[in-house]
CSV table of C-alpha atoms and ligand atoms in Angstrom, one decimal:
chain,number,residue,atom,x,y,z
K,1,UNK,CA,112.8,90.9,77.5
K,2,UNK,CA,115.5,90.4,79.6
K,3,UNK,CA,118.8,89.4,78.9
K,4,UNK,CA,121.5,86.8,80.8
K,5,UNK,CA,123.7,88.5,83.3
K,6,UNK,CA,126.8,88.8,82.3
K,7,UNK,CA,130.2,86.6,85.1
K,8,UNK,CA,131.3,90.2,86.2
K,9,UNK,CA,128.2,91.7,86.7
K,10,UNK,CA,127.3,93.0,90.8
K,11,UNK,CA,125.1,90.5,92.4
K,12,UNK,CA,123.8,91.6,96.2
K,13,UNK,CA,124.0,88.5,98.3
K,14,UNK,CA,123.8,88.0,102.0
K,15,UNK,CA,125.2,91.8,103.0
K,16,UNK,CA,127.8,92.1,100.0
K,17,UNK,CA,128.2,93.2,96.7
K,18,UNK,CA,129.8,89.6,94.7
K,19,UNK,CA,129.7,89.7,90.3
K,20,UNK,CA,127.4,87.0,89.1
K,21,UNK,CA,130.2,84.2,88.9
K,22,UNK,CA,130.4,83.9,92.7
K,23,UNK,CA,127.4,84.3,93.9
K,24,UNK,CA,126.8,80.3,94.4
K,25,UNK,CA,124.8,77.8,97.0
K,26,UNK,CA,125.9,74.2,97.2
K,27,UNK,CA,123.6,71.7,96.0
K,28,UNK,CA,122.9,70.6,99.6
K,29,UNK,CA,120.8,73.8,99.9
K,30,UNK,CA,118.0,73.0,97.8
K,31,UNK,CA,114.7,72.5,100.1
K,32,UNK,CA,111.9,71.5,98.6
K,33,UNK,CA,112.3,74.8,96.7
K,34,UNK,CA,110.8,77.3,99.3
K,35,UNK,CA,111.0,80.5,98.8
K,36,UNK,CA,109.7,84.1,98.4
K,37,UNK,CA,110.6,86.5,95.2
K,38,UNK,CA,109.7,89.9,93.7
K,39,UNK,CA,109.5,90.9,90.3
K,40,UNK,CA,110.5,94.6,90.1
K,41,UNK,CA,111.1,97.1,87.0
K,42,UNK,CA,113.5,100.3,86.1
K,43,UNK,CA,112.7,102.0,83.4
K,44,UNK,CA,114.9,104.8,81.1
K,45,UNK,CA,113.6,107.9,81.9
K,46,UNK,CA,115.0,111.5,81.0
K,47,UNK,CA,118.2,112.4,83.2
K,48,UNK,CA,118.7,108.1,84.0
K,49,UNK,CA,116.2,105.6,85.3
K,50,UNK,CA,113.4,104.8,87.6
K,51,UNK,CA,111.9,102.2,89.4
K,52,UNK,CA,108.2,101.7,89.5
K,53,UNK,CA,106.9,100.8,92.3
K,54,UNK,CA,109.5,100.1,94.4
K,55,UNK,CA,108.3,100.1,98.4
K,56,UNK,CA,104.7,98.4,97.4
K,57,UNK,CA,106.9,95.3,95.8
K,58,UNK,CA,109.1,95.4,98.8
K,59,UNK,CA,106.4,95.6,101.1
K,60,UNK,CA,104.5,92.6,98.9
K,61,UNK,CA,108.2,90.5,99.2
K,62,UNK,CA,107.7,91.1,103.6
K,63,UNK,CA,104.3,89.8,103.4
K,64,UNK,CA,104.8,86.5,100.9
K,65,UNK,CA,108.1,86.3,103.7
K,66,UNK,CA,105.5,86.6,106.7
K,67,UNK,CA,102.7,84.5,105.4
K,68,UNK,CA,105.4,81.8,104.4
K,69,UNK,CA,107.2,82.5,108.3
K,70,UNK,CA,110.1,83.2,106.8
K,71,UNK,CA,112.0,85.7,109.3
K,72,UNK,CA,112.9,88.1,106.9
K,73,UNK,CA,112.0,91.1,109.5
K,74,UNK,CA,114.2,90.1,111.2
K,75,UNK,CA,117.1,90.1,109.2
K,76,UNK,CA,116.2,93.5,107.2
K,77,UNK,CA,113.8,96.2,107.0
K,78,UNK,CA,112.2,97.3,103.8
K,79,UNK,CA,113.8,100.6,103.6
K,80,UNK,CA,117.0,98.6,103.5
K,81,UNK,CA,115.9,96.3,100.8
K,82,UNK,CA,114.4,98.9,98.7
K,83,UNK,CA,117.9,100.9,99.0
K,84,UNK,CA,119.9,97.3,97.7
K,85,UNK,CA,117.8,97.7,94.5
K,86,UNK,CA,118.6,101.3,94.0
K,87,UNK,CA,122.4,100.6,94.5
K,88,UNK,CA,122.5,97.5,92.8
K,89,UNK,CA,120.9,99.4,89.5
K,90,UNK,CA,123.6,102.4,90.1
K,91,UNK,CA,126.2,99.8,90.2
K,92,UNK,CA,124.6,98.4,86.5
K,93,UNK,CA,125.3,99.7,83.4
K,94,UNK,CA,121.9,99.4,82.2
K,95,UNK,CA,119.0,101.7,82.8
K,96,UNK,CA,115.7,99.3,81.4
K,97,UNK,CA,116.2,96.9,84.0
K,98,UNK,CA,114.6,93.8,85.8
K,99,UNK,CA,115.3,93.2,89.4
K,100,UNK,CA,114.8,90.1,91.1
K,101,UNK,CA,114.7,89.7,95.2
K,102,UNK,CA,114.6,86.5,96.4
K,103,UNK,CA,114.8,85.6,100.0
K,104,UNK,CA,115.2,81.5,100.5
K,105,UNK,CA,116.6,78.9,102.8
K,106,UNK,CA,119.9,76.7,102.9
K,107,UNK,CA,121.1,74.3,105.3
K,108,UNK,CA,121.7,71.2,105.8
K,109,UNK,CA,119.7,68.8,103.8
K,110,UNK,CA,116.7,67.1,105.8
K,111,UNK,CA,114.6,64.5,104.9
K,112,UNK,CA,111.5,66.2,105.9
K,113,UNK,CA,110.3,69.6,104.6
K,114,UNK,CA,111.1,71.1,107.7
K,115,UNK,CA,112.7,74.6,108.0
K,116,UNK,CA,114.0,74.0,111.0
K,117,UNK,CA,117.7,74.4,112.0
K,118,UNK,CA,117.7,76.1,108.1
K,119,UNK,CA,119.8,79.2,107.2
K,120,UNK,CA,117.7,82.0,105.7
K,121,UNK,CA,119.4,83.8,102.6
K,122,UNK,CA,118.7,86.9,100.8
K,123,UNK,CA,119.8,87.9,97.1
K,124,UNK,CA,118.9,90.9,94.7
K,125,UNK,CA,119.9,90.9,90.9
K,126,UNK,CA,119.7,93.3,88.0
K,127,UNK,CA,119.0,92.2,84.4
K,128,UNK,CA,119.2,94.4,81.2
K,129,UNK,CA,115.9,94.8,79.9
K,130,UNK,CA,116.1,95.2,76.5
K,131,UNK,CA,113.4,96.5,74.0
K,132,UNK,CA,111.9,98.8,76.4
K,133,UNK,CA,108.4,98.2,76.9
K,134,UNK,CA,105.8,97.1,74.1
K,135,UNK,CA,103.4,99.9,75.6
K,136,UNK,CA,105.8,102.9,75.2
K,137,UNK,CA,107.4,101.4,71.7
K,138,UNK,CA,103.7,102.0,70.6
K,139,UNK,CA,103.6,98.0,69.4
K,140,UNK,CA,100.1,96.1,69.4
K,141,UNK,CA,100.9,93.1,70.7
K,142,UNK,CA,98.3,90.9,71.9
K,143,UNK,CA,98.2,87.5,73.2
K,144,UNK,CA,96.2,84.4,72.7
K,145,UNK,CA,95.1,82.1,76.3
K,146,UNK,CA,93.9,78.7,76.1
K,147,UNK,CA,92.3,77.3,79.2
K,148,UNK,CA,94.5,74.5,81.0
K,149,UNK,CA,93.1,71.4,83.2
K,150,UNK,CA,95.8,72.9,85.6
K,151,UNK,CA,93.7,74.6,88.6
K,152,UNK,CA,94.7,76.6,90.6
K,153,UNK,CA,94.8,75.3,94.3
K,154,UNK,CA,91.8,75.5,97.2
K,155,UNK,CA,93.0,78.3,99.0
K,156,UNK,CA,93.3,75.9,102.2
K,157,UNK,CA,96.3,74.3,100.5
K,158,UNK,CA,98.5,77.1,99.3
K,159,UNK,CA,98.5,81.0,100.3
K,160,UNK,CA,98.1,82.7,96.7
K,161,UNK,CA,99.2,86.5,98.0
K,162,UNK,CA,102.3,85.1,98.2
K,163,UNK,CA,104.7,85.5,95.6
K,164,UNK,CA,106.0,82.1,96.8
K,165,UNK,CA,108.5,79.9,94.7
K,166,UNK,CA,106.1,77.1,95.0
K,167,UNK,CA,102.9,78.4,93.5
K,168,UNK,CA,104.9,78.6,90.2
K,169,UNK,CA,104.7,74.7,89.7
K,170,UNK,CA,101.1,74.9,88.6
K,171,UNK,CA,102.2,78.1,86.2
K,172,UNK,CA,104.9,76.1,84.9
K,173,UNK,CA,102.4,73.0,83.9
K,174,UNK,CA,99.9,75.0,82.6
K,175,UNK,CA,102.0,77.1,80.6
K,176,UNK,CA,103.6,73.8,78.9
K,177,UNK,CA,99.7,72.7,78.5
K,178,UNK,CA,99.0,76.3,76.3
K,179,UNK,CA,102.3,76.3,74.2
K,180,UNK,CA,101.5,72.6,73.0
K,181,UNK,CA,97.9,73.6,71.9
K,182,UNK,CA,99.4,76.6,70.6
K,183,UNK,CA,98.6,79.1,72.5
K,184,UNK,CA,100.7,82.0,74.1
K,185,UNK,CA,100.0,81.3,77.8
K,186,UNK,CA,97.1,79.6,80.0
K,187,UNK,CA,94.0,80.8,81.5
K,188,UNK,CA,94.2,79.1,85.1
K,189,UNK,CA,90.5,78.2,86.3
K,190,UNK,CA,89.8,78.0,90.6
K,191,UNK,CA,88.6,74.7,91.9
K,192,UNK,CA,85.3,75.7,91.0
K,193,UNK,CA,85.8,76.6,87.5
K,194,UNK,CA,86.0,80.4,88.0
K,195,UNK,CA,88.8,82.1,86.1
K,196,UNK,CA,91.8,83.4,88.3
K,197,UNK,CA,94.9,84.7,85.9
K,198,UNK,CA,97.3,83.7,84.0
K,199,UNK,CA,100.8,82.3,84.6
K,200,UNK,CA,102.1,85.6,85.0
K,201,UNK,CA,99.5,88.2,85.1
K,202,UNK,CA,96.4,89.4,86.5
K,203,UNK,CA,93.2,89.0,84.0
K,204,UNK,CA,90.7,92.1,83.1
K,205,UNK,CA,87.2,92.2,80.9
K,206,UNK,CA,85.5,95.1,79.7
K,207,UNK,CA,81.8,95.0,78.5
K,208,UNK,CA,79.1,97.2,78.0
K,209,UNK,CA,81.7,99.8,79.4
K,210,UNK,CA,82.0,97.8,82.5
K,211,UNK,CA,85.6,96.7,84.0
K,212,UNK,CA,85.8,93.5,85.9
K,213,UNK,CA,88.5,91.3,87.4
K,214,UNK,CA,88.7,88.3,89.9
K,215,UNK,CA,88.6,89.1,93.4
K,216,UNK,CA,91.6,88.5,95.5
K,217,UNK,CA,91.1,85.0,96.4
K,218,UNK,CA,93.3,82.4,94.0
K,219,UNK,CA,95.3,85.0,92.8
K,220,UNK,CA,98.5,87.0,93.2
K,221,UNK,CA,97.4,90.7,94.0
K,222,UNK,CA,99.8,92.3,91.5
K,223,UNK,CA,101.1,95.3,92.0
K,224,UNK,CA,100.0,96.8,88.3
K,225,UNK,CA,96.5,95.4,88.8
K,226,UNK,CA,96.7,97.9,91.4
K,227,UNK,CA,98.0,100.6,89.1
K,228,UNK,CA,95.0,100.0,86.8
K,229,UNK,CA,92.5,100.2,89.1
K,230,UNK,CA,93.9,103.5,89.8
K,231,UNK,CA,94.0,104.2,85.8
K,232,UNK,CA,91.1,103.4,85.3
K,233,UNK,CA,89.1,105.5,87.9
K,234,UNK,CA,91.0,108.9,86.9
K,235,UNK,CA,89.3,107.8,83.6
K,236,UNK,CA,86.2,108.2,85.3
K,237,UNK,CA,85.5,104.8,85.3
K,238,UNK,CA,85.2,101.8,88.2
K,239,UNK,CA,86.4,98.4,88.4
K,240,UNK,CA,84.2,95.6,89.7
K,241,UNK,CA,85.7,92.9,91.2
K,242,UNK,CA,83.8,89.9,91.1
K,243,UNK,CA,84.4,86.3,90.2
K,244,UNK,CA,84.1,85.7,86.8
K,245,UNK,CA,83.4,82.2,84.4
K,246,UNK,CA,84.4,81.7,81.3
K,247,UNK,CA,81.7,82.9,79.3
K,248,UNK,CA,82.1,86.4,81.0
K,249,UNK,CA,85.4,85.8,79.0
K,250,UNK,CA,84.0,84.6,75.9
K,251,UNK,CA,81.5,87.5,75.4
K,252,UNK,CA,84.2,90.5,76.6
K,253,UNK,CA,84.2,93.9,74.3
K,254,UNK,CA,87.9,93.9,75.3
K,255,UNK,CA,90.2,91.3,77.6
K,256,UNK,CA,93.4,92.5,78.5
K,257,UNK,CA,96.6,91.6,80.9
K,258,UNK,CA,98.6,93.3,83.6
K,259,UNK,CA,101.9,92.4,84.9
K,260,UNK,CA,105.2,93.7,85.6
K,261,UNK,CA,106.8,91.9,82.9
K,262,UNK,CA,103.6,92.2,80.3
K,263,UNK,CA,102.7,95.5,81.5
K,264,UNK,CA,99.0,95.6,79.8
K,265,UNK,CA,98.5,93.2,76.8
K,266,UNK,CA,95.4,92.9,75.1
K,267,UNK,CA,94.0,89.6,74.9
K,268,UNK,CA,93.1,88.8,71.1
K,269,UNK,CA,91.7,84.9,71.3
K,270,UNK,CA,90.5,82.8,74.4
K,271,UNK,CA,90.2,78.7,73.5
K,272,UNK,CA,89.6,79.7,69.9
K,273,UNK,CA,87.1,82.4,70.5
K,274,UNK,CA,88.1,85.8,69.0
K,275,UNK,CA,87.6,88.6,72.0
K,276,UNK,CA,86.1,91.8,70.0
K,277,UNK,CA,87.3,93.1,67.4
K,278,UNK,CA,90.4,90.8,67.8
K,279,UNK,CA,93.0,93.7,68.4
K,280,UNK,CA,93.5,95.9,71.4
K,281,UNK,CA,90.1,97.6,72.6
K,282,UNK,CA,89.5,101.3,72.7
K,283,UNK,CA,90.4,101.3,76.7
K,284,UNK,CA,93.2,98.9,76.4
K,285,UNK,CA,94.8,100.8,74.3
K,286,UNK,CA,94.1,104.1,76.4
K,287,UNK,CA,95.2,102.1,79.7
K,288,UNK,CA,98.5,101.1,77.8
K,289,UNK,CA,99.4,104.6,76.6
K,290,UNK,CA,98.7,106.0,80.0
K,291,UNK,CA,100.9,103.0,81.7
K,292,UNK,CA,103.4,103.7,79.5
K,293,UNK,CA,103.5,107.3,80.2
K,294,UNK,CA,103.3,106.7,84.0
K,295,UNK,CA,106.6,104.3,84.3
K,296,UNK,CA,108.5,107.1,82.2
K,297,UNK,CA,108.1,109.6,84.0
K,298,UNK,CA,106.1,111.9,81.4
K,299,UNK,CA,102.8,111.1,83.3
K,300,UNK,CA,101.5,113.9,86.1
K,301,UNK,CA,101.2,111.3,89.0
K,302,UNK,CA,104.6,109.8,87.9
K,303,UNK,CA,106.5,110.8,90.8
K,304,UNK,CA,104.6,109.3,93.4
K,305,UNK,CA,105.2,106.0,91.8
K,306,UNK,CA,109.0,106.1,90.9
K,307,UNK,CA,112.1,106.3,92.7
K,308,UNK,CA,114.5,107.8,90.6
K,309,UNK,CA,118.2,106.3,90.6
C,1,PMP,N1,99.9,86.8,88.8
C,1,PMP,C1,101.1,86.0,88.8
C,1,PMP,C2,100.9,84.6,89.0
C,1,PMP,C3,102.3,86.6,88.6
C,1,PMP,O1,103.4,85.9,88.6
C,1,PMP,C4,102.4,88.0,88.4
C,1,PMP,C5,103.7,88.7,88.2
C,1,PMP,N2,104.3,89.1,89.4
C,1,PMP,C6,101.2,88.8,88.4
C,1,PMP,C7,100.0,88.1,88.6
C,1,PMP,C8,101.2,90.3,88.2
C,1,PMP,O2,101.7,90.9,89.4
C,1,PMP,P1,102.5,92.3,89.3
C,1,PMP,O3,101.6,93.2,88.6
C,1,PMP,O4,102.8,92.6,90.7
C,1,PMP,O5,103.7,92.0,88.5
């Protein structure tokens, strides 16, 4: 998990290098919350650290900017926001880190939510991530989902590729809605009762040896969902996608997670039901050991994926 940042520690804001303490806004800058972010990982690997992934979430941090018409482009390029995160991390003293690009406005305050006239602002930071990962500590976590009234919006009202500050408000409901009935996290439904995710992560089912996720249409096309796909074809399998219900869900061998923060978890109850055997299924476990293996480094196709600080 990751820890708070320390008053001294380097924050990148706006061009410069500031510690923590003085990289403020005033409270005049707050619009309506808008606002593109990335969720990004560096992980310990022999001879320092890595991060996974790096270009694909800095290209996916232009296009939430570009769909949200943000001009980010024309500020920076993604080669130079890329190389912020690797010098932010050599700055740190931590190598399991959590980075955080966010790209918002600030101005003068309106009264409607327009951006004109509004300044555009840039800012990466670098948290300790402590406890390694679950997957590479060998742990079997799993997680329970309950399935919240929250939907997720038509796609004519939001733009769900983006990693946009505002499609978080339905997360945030829906994960209050699971944690007072219990549960770990929410299973968000689409406006017509499909399943999409989670707060936080991208949603898988196995059965009958079969792999199947949503299709990219209320969802956030995460970056490690894109990693598993890949996974799980060197395994000599395919993934479907294809919209799902919940009794697809219900009647799963195996339901399992993938996220930068979550990595892969396996799924051990939906609304009360028990998926399988109620621990992690034979390929969840194989997906998290070869995940785990991949972000450190030890995997063959490791370098492709990591840019070592
Ligand atoms: N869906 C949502 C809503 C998320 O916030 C995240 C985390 N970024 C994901 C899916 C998984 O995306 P990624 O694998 O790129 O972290």
């Amino acid at each position: 998990m990751i820890t708070e940042p320390s008053a001294d520690q380097p924050v990148w804001m706006d061009g410069t290098f500031v510690p923590w303490r003085e990289a403020r806004m005033h409270v005049t800058d707050h619009h309506f919350g808008v606002g593109v972010f990335e969720g990004v990982r560096a992980y310990a690997v022999e001879g320092g650290s890595a991060i996974f992934r790096l270009e694909d979430h800095t290209a996916r941090l232009f296009r939430s900017a570009r769909m949200l018409n943000i001009a980010l482009a024309e500020r920076h390029t993604e080669g130079q926001l890329s190389a912020i995160q690797v010098e932010l991390l050599k700055k740190s003293p931590f190598r399991d880190a959590y980075l955080r690009p966010f790209i918002f406005y600030g101005g003068a305050m309106g009264l409607a939510p327009t951006t004109r006239g509004l300044t555009i602002h840039a800012a990466v930071i670098a948290l300790e991530w402590r406890g390694g990962s679950d997957a590479s500590a060998g742990k079997k976590r799993s997680v329970t989902l309950r399935t919240t009234a929250f939907a997720r919006q038509r796609s004519a009202s939001t733009l769900h590729k983006a990693k946009a500050n505002a499609n978080y408000i339905t997360g945030m409901l829906a994960q209050q809605d699971a944690h007072a009935s219990g549960a770990d996290d929410a299973l968000l439904l689409d406006q017509d009762g499909y399943v999409t995710e989670t707060t936080g992560a991208n949603l898988f089912v196995v059965r009958d040896g079969r792999v199947q996720t949503p299709p990219c249409e209320s969802i956030l096309e995460g970056v490690t969902r894109a990693t598993v796909f890949e996974l799980v074809r060197r395994t000599g399998w395919d993934v479907t996608e294809r919209r799902l219900a919940r009794d697809d869900v219900y009647t799963a061998d195996e339901v399992f997670l993938t996220g930068t923060a979550v990595e892969i978890t396996a799924v051990r109850e939906v609304d009360g039901r028990r998926i399988g055997s109620g621990e992690a299924g034979p390929l969840t476990e194989r997906l998290q050991k070869s995940y785990a293996a991949l972000v450190r480094g030890r995997a063959e196709h490791s370098e492709e994926w990591l840019t070592r600080i």
